[in-house]
């Protein structure tokens, strides 16, 4: 549904499109470490002798940092704006990614992930979606989807690029290359185009008069039962998705695909993600986001059943495309629902907390999955566990209920967001 009950047009996209490229590239950068790690895990196991669960602890370190730091970064974004935080974060993250090349022991590997995690906190989706919310109202759903296609682009190209760099230069130089390429692509575009409406770098005519910030306060949001439901769904959704996506290359290799073939098929995850985001953004502007989210959570079940029942490259490719559809709606639905249920007044703090839980799930999932592999030498238990996890996530999304009337709850500063596409 759109503002005033009409169907949303695309005028805002034509006016404010310049904010989307830096957001898309920035979101692509912030997921590079995860999509490259799947390629690196078997390489580091062979070259360094590290167990897969030990290598995956890097993501656990980032998730632990996120659990504490993401809400604080969200508060900072609400106060000082996202531009300065993003520019600093790009440099720190790229340097941290390149620094992984210097690991000589598992302990030094973990320490370097602390630096990478510090940079990652400064380029989380909270940073980029805060800016999008400042420019878009009627088209928030589709604008958010376009920007978050950055994760789909990363999923499509980072595994193949990482595998190519490893084959030609080794894993150490591959990490240097990823850091340099990431900074070179992201920093100039962000410097030139990433500005909030009030900062003078207007992306279009609609940005000339910034809208009043609406929504509940952080304290009010944190105490509402629907926040606990949404936060729980976000955490469980991230564990479910990341257990598969981070380990997708090793899972496919375990099903007798070559490393290059597995990386290529895993890249289809990105194509599915891009499709899922665009279609999901269109649906979020028109239908109940909780139902859209619940439907997307069912897709990993199909992926799991295909991988278990029909091993082979053809079916694996289809399974990855289907999984990509779910990946494509993960952050979109959570950000959308956060803004629709709580407004934009404390969006950074509330969605930042959810983002921290999401990253915490992203860190737990690969460690648990690879520990299971280290013990059983198989990912089958991990695949079967997706089914009850997906069902639980669907239930939490459906329990959110209808969108609240924020104006009735707390006027005037909590005026309602009439457009359900408030992500």
GROMACS .gro file of C-alpha atoms in nm:
model
  423
    1UNK     CA    1   0.000   0.000   0.000
    2UNK     CA    2   0.122   0.348  -0.071
    3UNK     CA    3   0.071   0.688   0.082
    4UNK     CA    4  -0.287   0.799   0.072
    5UNK     CA    5  -0.386   0.451  -0.032
    6UNK     CA    6  -0.265   0.493  -0.390
    7UNK     CA    7  -0.021   0.280  -0.583
    8UNK     CA    8   0.334   0.410  -0.541
    9UNK     CA    9   0.493   0.557  -0.851
   10UNK     CA   10   0.864   0.595  -0.916
   11UNK     CA   11   0.906   0.973  -0.903
   12UNK     CA   12   1.129   0.955  -0.595
   13UNK     CA   13   1.362   0.711  -0.770
   14UNK     CA   14   1.403   0.949  -1.063
   15UNK     CA   15   1.471   1.242  -0.829
   16UNK     CA   16   1.694   1.075  -0.569
   17UNK     CA   17   1.870   0.793  -0.755
   18UNK     CA   18   2.218   0.936  -0.685
   19UNK     CA   19   2.210   0.819  -0.324
   20UNK     CA   20   2.168   0.455  -0.432
   21UNK     CA   21   2.510   0.376  -0.595
   22UNK     CA   22   2.719   0.451  -0.284
   23UNK     CA   23   2.471   0.260  -0.069
   24UNK     CA   24   2.480  -0.042  -0.298
   25UNK     CA   25   2.860  -0.047  -0.322
   26UNK     CA   26   2.898   0.013   0.051
   27UNK     CA   27   2.667  -0.276   0.134
   28UNK     CA   28   2.859  -0.491  -0.113
   29UNK     CA   29   3.184  -0.407   0.067
   30UNK     CA   30   3.049  -0.483   0.415
   31UNK     CA   31   2.965  -0.842   0.312
   32UNK     CA   32   3.292  -0.916   0.128
   33UNK     CA   33   3.460  -1.089   0.421
   34UNK     CA   34   3.175  -1.339   0.459
   35UNK     CA   35   3.146  -1.437   0.094
   36UNK     CA   36   3.524  -1.469   0.055
   37UNK     CA   37   3.564  -1.683   0.367
   38UNK     CA   38   3.377  -1.975   0.213
   39UNK     CA   39   3.649  -2.000  -0.051
   40UNK     CA   40   3.928  -1.949   0.203
   41UNK     CA   41   3.816  -2.213   0.456
   42UNK     CA   42   3.941  -2.523   0.268
   43UNK     CA   43   4.251  -2.334   0.149
   44UNK     CA   44   4.348  -2.236   0.504
   45UNK     CA   45   4.274  -2.588   0.624
   46UNK     CA   46   4.521  -2.720   0.366
   47UNK     CA   47   4.791  -2.452   0.391
   48UNK     CA   48   4.779  -2.362   0.761
   49UNK     CA   49   4.635  -2.677   0.915
   50UNK     CA   50   4.354  -2.488   1.089
   51UNK     CA   51   4.027  -2.666   1.161
   52UNK     CA   52   3.731  -2.518   0.979
   53UNK     CA   53   3.560  -2.420   1.303
   54UNK     CA   54   3.877  -2.235   1.409
   55UNK     CA   55   3.891  -2.041   1.083
   56UNK     CA   56   3.521  -1.956   1.109
   57UNK     CA   57   3.579  -1.802   1.452
   58UNK     CA   58   3.663  -1.481   1.267
   59UNK     CA   59   3.295  -1.433   1.195
   60UNK     CA   60   3.217  -1.513   1.558
   61UNK     CA   61   3.455  -1.236   1.664
   62UNK     CA   62   3.279  -0.987   1.436
   63UNK     CA   63   2.942  -1.100   1.565
   64UNK     CA   64   3.050  -1.052   1.926
   65UNK     CA   65   3.173  -0.702   1.849
   66UNK     CA   66   2.847  -0.630   1.668
   67UNK     CA   67   2.634  -0.741   1.959
   68UNK     CA   68   2.785  -0.461   2.169
   69UNK     CA   69   2.889  -0.201   1.913
   70UNK     CA   70   2.609  -0.205   1.655
   71UNK     CA   71   2.351  -0.035   1.883
   72UNK     CA   72   2.611   0.228   1.979
   73UNK     CA   73   2.696   0.291   1.614
   74UNK     CA   74   2.322   0.323   1.550
   75UNK     CA   75   2.294   0.590   1.819
   76UNK     CA   76   2.591   0.773   1.666
   77UNK     CA   77   2.426   0.763   1.324
   78UNK     CA   78   2.108   0.914   1.470
   79UNK     CA   79   2.313   1.199   1.620
   80UNK     CA   80   2.590   1.282   1.368
   81UNK     CA   81   2.459   1.131   1.046
   82UNK     CA   82   2.594   0.840   0.841
   83UNK     CA   83   2.838   1.013   0.601
   84UNK     CA   84   3.142   1.058   0.827
   85UNK     CA   85   3.093   0.717   0.984
   86UNK     CA   86   3.077   0.549   0.642
   87UNK     CA   87   3.391   0.719   0.505
   88UNK     CA   88   3.597   0.620   0.808
   89UNK     CA   89   3.453   0.270   0.805
   90UNK     CA   90   3.544   0.206   0.442
   91UNK     CA   91   3.912   0.275   0.509
   92UNK     CA   92   3.928   0.078   0.833
   93UNK     CA   93   3.742  -0.219   0.686
   94UNK     CA   94   3.951  -0.233   0.368
   95UNK     CA   95   4.272  -0.211   0.572
   96UNK     CA   96   4.147  -0.486   0.804
   97UNK     CA   97   4.057  -0.711   0.511
   98UNK     CA   98   4.402  -0.669   0.359
   99UNK     CA   99   4.563  -0.725   0.700
  100UNK     CA  100   4.426  -1.080   0.717
  101UNK     CA  101   4.710  -1.165   0.479
  102UNK     CA  102   4.955  -1.120   0.768
  103UNK     CA  103   4.814  -1.402   0.984
  104UNK     CA  104   5.084  -1.653   1.080
  105UNK     CA  105   4.894  -1.844   1.348
  106UNK     CA  106   4.534  -1.903   1.442
  107UNK     CA  107   4.574  -1.655   1.729
  108UNK     CA  108   4.699  -1.379   1.499
  109UNK     CA  109   4.417  -1.465   1.259
  110UNK     CA  110   4.164  -1.400   1.535
  111UNK     CA  111   4.333  -1.074   1.641
  112UNK     CA  112   4.322  -0.940   1.286
  113UNK     CA  113   3.950  -1.012   1.272
  114UNK     CA  114   3.905  -0.769   1.562
  115UNK     CA  115   4.040  -0.490   1.340
  116UNK     CA  116   3.821  -0.605   1.053
  117UNK     CA  117   3.521  -0.613   1.287
  118UNK     CA  118   3.582  -0.254   1.398
  119UNK     CA  119   3.565  -0.139   1.037
  120UNK     CA  120   3.265  -0.357   0.964
  121UNK     CA  121   3.065  -0.189   1.241
  122UNK     CA  122   3.103   0.145   1.061
  123UNK     CA  123   2.966   0.023   0.725
  124UNK     CA  124   2.675  -0.190   0.843
  125UNK     CA  125   2.345  -0.169   0.650
  126UNK     CA  126   2.221   0.062   0.929
  127UNK     CA  127   2.451   0.333   0.791
  128UNK     CA  128   2.324   0.310   0.436
  129UNK     CA  129   1.955   0.250   0.511
  130UNK     CA  130   1.949   0.557   0.737
  131UNK     CA  131   2.039   0.770   0.434
  132UNK     CA  132   1.785   0.596   0.211
  133UNK     CA  133   1.513   0.665   0.466
  134UNK     CA  134   1.604   1.034   0.451
  135UNK     CA  135   1.540   1.052   0.077
  136UNK     CA  136   1.255   0.807   0.015
  137UNK     CA  137   0.902   0.775   0.145
  138UNK     CA  138   0.665   0.633  -0.117
  139UNK     CA  139   0.938   0.418  -0.275
  140UNK     CA  140   1.129   0.313   0.036
  141UNK     CA  141   1.075  -0.057  -0.028
  142UNK     CA  142   1.213  -0.063  -0.381
  143UNK     CA  143   1.491   0.189  -0.301
  144UNK     CA  144   1.605  -0.025  -0.010
  145UNK     CA  145   1.592  -0.334  -0.230
  146UNK     CA  146   1.806  -0.171  -0.500
  147UNK     CA  147   2.070  -0.062  -0.248
  148UNK     CA  148   2.076  -0.397  -0.071
  149UNK     CA  149   2.140  -0.566  -0.405
  150UNK     CA  150   2.499  -0.494  -0.304
  151UNK     CA  151   2.499  -0.818  -0.108
  152UNK     CA  152   2.373  -0.999  -0.416
  153UNK     CA  153   2.651  -0.849  -0.626
  154UNK     CA  154   2.900  -0.957  -0.360
  155UNK     CA  155   2.754  -1.308  -0.349
  156UNK     CA  156   2.770  -1.330  -0.729
  157UNK     CA  157   3.125  -1.208  -0.781
  158UNK     CA  158   3.327  -1.226  -0.457
  159UNK     CA  159   3.357  -1.609  -0.442
  160UNK     CA  160   3.473  -1.630  -0.804
  161UNK     CA  161   3.706  -1.330  -0.768
  162UNK     CA  162   3.849  -1.471  -0.446
  163UNK     CA  163   3.902  -1.814  -0.602
  164UNK     CA  164   4.078  -1.652  -0.902
  165UNK     CA  165   4.304  -1.446  -0.677
  166UNK     CA  166   4.388  -1.752  -0.466
  167UNK     CA  167   4.472  -1.965  -0.770
  168UNK     CA  168   4.695  -1.698  -0.924
  169UNK     CA  169   4.851  -1.526  -0.621
  170UNK     CA  170   4.779  -1.734  -0.311
  171UNK     CA  171   4.544  -1.663  -0.023
  172UNK     CA  172   4.757  -1.390   0.134
  173UNK     CA  173   4.772  -1.172  -0.176
  174UNK     CA  174   4.406  -1.251  -0.240
  175UNK     CA  175   4.312  -1.075   0.084
  176UNK     CA  176   4.531  -0.777  -0.009
  177UNK     CA  177   4.362  -0.762  -0.347
  178UNK     CA  178   4.014  -0.774  -0.196
  179UNK     CA  179   4.098  -0.489   0.041
  180UNK     CA  180   4.250  -0.267  -0.228
  181UNK     CA  181   3.972  -0.332  -0.478
  182UNK     CA  182   3.706  -0.269  -0.213
  183UNK     CA  183   3.851   0.067  -0.108
  184UNK     CA  184   3.913   0.179  -0.466
  185UNK     CA  185   3.554   0.107  -0.568
  186UNK     CA  186   3.375   0.234  -0.258
  187UNK     CA  187   3.553   0.537  -0.114
  188UNK     CA  188   3.540   0.777  -0.416
  189UNK     CA  189   3.172   0.708  -0.488
  190UNK     CA  190   3.080   0.751  -0.123
  191UNK     CA  191   3.280   1.074  -0.095
  192UNK     CA  192   3.104   1.225  -0.396
  193UNK     CA  193   2.745   1.103  -0.361
  194UNK     CA  194   2.671   0.984  -0.008
  195UNK     CA  195   2.508   1.277   0.172
  196UNK     CA  196   2.195   1.324   0.379
  197UNK     CA  197   1.937   1.577   0.247
  198UNK     CA  198   2.030   1.839   0.509
  199UNK     CA  199   2.402   1.818   0.427
  200UNK     CA  200   2.374   2.021   0.109
  201UNK     CA  201   2.443   1.738  -0.135
  202UNK     CA  202   2.083   1.700  -0.250
  203UNK     CA  203   2.014   1.397  -0.459
  204UNK     CA  204   1.706   1.549  -0.614
  205UNK     CA  205   1.426   1.795  -0.583
  206UNK     CA  206   1.244   1.594  -0.322
  207UNK     CA  207   1.540   1.633  -0.091
  208UNK     CA  208   1.506   2.010  -0.070
  209UNK     CA  209   1.261   1.995   0.221
  210UNK     CA  210   1.354   1.717   0.463
  211UNK     CA  211   1.056   1.540   0.614
  212UNK     CA  212   0.985   1.544   0.986
  213UNK     CA  213   1.146   1.249   1.162
  214UNK     CA  214   0.872   1.022   1.292
  215UNK     CA  215   0.849   0.724   1.525
  216UNK     CA  216   0.889   0.604   1.883
  217UNK     CA  217   1.191   0.675   2.100
  218UNK     CA  218   1.461   0.413   2.150
  219UNK     CA  219   1.343   0.341   2.505
  220UNK     CA  220   0.983   0.298   2.393
  221UNK     CA  221   1.084   0.074   2.105
  222UNK     CA  222   1.304  -0.154   2.315
  223UNK     CA  223   1.022  -0.217   2.565
  224UNK     CA  224   0.758  -0.319   2.312
  225UNK     CA  225   0.683  -0.694   2.271
  226UNK     CA  226   0.687  -0.664   1.893
  227UNK     CA  227   1.050  -0.552   1.911
  228UNK     CA  228   1.139  -0.876   2.090
  229UNK     CA  229   0.952  -1.077   1.826
  230UNK     CA  230   1.119  -0.895   1.539
  231UNK     CA  231   1.462  -0.913   1.701
  232UNK     CA  232   1.415  -1.286   1.765
  233UNK     CA  233   1.309  -1.345   1.406
  234UNK     CA  234   1.607  -1.143   1.283
  235UNK     CA  235   1.850  -1.351   1.490
  236UNK     CA  236   1.702  -1.687   1.391
  237UNK     CA  237   1.673  -1.581   1.025
  238UNK     CA  238   2.040  -1.480   1.017
  239UNK     CA  239   2.153  -1.809   1.173
  240UNK     CA  240   1.943  -2.006   0.926
  241UNK     CA  241   2.065  -1.817   0.620
  242UNK     CA  242   2.431  -1.777   0.717
  243UNK     CA  243   2.477  -2.144   0.810
  244UNK     CA  244   2.423  -2.214   0.440
  245UNK     CA  245   2.561  -1.908   0.262
  246UNK     CA  246   2.898  -1.886   0.438
  247UNK     CA  247   2.959  -2.259   0.396
  248UNK     CA  248   2.800  -2.294   0.055
  249UNK     CA  249   3.128  -2.359  -0.128
  250UNK     CA  250   3.243  -2.627   0.123
  251UNK     CA  251   2.893  -2.782   0.117
  252UNK     CA  252   2.906  -2.808  -0.261
  253UNK     CA  253   3.262  -2.941  -0.257
  254UNK     CA  254   3.145  -3.209  -0.011
  255UNK     CA  255   2.895  -3.306  -0.283
  256UNK     CA  256   3.179  -3.381  -0.526
  257UNK     CA  257   3.204  -3.047  -0.705
  258UNK     CA  258   3.545  -2.900  -0.783
  259UNK     CA  259   3.649  -2.583  -0.595
  260UNK     CA  260   3.617  -2.375  -0.913
  261UNK     CA  261   3.281  -2.534  -0.997
  262UNK     CA  262   3.153  -2.485  -0.644
  263UNK     CA  263   3.260  -2.119  -0.644
  264UNK     CA  264   3.091  -2.064  -0.979
  265UNK     CA  265   2.765  -2.224  -0.869
  266UNK     CA  266   2.778  -2.039  -0.537
  267UNK     CA  267   2.790  -1.720  -0.741
  268UNK     CA  268   2.435  -1.798  -0.855
  269UNK     CA  269   2.336  -1.718  -0.498
  270UNK     CA  270   2.405  -1.356  -0.584
  271UNK     CA  271   2.188  -1.361  -0.894
  272UNK     CA  272   1.903  -1.510  -0.692
  273UNK     CA  273   1.964  -1.251  -0.422
  274UNK     CA  274   1.939  -0.962  -0.667
  275UNK     CA  275   1.615  -1.102  -0.808
  276UNK     CA  276   1.480  -1.160  -0.458
  277UNK     CA  277   1.560  -0.806  -0.351
  278UNK     CA  278   1.397  -0.636  -0.647
  279UNK     CA  279   1.086  -0.854  -0.634
  280UNK     CA  280   1.081  -0.831  -0.255
  281UNK     CA  281   1.108  -0.452  -0.265
  282UNK     CA  282   0.816  -0.436  -0.507
  283UNK     CA  283   0.611  -0.661  -0.275
  284UNK     CA  284   0.707  -0.466   0.038
  285UNK     CA  285   0.561  -0.150  -0.114
  286UNK     CA  286   0.228  -0.328  -0.166
  287UNK     CA  287   0.174  -0.611   0.084
  288UNK     CA  288   0.215  -0.697   0.451
  289UNK     CA  289   0.590  -0.723   0.504
  290UNK     CA  290   0.556  -0.990   0.774
  291UNK     CA  291   0.389  -1.224   0.525
  292UNK     CA  292   0.651  -1.145   0.261
  293UNK     CA  293   0.923  -1.225   0.516
  294UNK     CA  294   0.754  -1.549   0.621
  295UNK     CA  295   0.728  -1.663   0.259
  296UNK     CA  296   1.095  -1.589   0.197
  297UNK     CA  297   1.201  -1.793   0.501
  298UNK     CA  298   1.039  -2.100   0.346
  299UNK     CA  299   1.279  -2.093   0.052
  300UNK     CA  300   1.587  -2.237   0.231
  301UNK     CA  301   1.376  -2.546   0.307
  302UNK     CA  302   1.343  -2.606  -0.067
  303UNK     CA  303   1.717  -2.554  -0.110
  304UNK     CA  304   1.798  -2.806   0.162
  305UNK     CA  305   1.566  -3.072   0.024
  306UNK     CA  306   1.711  -3.033  -0.325
  307UNK     CA  307   2.071  -3.060  -0.203
  308UNK     CA  308   1.995  -3.367   0.008
  309UNK     CA  309   1.782  -3.551  -0.247
  310UNK     CA  310   1.951  -3.465  -0.577
  311UNK     CA  311   2.329  -3.412  -0.548
  312UNK     CA  312   2.477  -3.283  -0.870
  313UNK     CA  313   2.577  -2.954  -1.034
  314UNK     CA  314   2.248  -2.890  -1.214
  315UNK     CA  315   2.026  -2.925  -0.910
  316UNK     CA  316   2.286  -2.746  -0.695
  317UNK     CA  317   2.261  -2.446  -0.928
  318UNK     CA  318   1.882  -2.437  -0.892
  319UNK     CA  319   1.912  -2.475  -0.514
  320UNK     CA  320   2.154  -2.181  -0.496
  321UNK     CA  321   1.923  -1.961  -0.699
  322UNK     CA  322   1.632  -2.043  -0.466
  323UNK     CA  323   1.847  -1.978  -0.159
  324UNK     CA  324   1.944  -1.645  -0.313
  325UNK     CA  325   1.579  -1.540  -0.320
  326UNK     CA  326   1.568  -1.579   0.059
  327UNK     CA  327   1.901  -1.401   0.106
  328UNK     CA  328   1.765  -1.121  -0.109
  329UNK     CA  329   1.487  -1.041   0.137
  330UNK     CA  330   1.667  -1.097   0.469
  331UNK     CA  331   1.791  -0.747   0.554
  332UNK     CA  332   1.522  -0.578   0.345
  333UNK     CA  333   1.234  -0.727   0.540
  334UNK     CA  334   1.394  -0.669   0.879
  335UNK     CA  335   1.482  -0.305   0.803
  336UNK     CA  336   1.141  -0.248   0.648
  337UNK     CA  337   0.955  -0.397   0.943
  338UNK     CA  338   1.168  -0.205   1.194
  339UNK     CA  339   1.084   0.128   1.033
  340UNK     CA  340   0.717   0.040   0.977
  341UNK     CA  341   0.659  -0.074   1.335
  342UNK     CA  342   0.877   0.185   1.513
  343UNK     CA  343   0.923   0.476   1.270
  344UNK     CA  344   1.243   0.667   1.192
  345UNK     CA  345   1.300   0.868   1.509
  346UNK     CA  346   1.528   0.604   1.666
  347UNK     CA  347   1.579   0.387   1.357
  348UNK     CA  348   1.957   0.381   1.400
  349UNK     CA  349   1.939   0.253   1.757
  350UNK     CA  350   1.658   0.002   1.702
  351UNK     CA  351   1.767  -0.139   1.368
  352UNK     CA  352   2.129  -0.114   1.479
  353UNK     CA  353   2.044  -0.352   1.763
  354UNK     CA  354   1.874  -0.588   1.518
  355UNK     CA  355   2.175  -0.557   1.291
  356UNK     CA  356   2.397  -0.654   1.583
  357UNK     CA  357   2.183  -0.961   1.648
  358UNK     CA  358   2.191  -1.040   1.277
  359UNK     CA  359   2.570  -1.027   1.276
  360UNK     CA  360   2.581  -1.230   1.596
  361UNK     CA  361   2.379  -1.497   1.418
  362UNK     CA  362   2.609  -1.468   1.118
  363UNK     CA  363   2.902  -1.540   1.348
  364UNK     CA  364   2.745  -1.828   1.540
  365UNK     CA  365   2.615  -2.011   1.233
  366UNK     CA  366   2.942  -2.089   1.049
  367UNK     CA  367   3.123  -2.185   1.370
  368UNK     CA  368   2.849  -2.430   1.467
  369UNK     CA  369   2.817  -2.562   1.113
  370UNK     CA  370   3.190  -2.619   1.074
  371UNK     CA  371   3.220  -2.771   1.422
  372UNK     CA  372   2.956  -3.022   1.316
  373UNK     CA  373   3.158  -3.088   1.001
  374UNK     CA  374   3.482  -3.129   1.197
  375UNK     CA  375   3.313  -3.390   1.418
  376UNK     CA  376   3.100  -3.574   1.160
  377UNK     CA  377   3.286  -3.495   0.835
  378UNK     CA  378   2.950  -3.406   0.682
  379UNK     CA  379   2.718  -3.106   0.651
  380UNK     CA  380   2.401  -3.318   0.645
  381UNK     CA  381   2.303  -3.237   1.005
  382UNK     CA  382   2.344  -2.867   0.927
  383UNK     CA  383   2.117  -2.901   0.626
  384UNK     CA  384   1.844  -3.089   0.813
  385UNK     CA  385   1.852  -2.834   1.098
  386UNK     CA  386   1.741  -2.563   0.855
  387UNK     CA  387   1.385  -2.697   0.842
  388UNK     CA  388   1.278  -2.641   1.206
  389UNK     CA  389   1.477  -2.315   1.218
  390UNK     CA  390   1.289  -2.181   0.917
  391UNK     CA  391   0.953  -2.280   1.064
  392UNK     CA  392   1.032  -2.102   1.391
  393UNK     CA  393   1.136  -1.787   1.206
  394UNK     CA  394   0.817  -1.788   1.000
  395UNK     CA  395   0.609  -1.809   1.317
  396UNK     CA  396   0.784  -1.510   1.477
  397UNK     CA  397   0.730  -1.294   1.168
  398UNK     CA  398   0.361  -1.385   1.152
  399UNK     CA  399   0.316  -1.304   1.524
  400UNK     CA  400   0.411  -0.937   1.467
  401UNK     CA  401   0.054  -0.846   1.385
  402UNK     CA  402  -0.069  -0.543   1.185
  403UNK     CA  403   0.128  -0.222   1.145
  404UNK     CA  404   0.075   0.005   1.449
  405UNK     CA  405  -0.078   0.351   1.430
  406UNK     CA  406   0.219   0.543   1.568
  407UNK     CA  407   0.025   0.870   1.560
  408UNK     CA  408  -0.238   0.731   1.796
  409UNK     CA  409   0.028   0.586   2.026
  410UNK     CA  410   0.239   0.897   2.069
  411UNK     CA  411   0.154   1.223   1.892
  412UNK     CA  412   0.286   1.451   1.764
  413UNK     CA  413   0.650   1.341   1.742
  414UNK     CA  414   0.554   0.982   1.667
  415UNK     CA  415   0.337   1.062   1.367
  416UNK     CA  416   0.251   0.761   1.154
  417UNK     CA  417   0.440   0.647   0.850
  418UNK     CA  418   0.148   0.613   0.613
  419UNK     CA  419   0.357   0.421   0.361
  420UNK     CA  420   0.421   0.062   0.471
  421UNK     CA  421   0.749   0.071   0.279
  422UNK     CA  422   0.943   0.236   0.556
  423UNK     CA  423   1.270   0.053   0.556
   0.00000   0.00000   0.00000
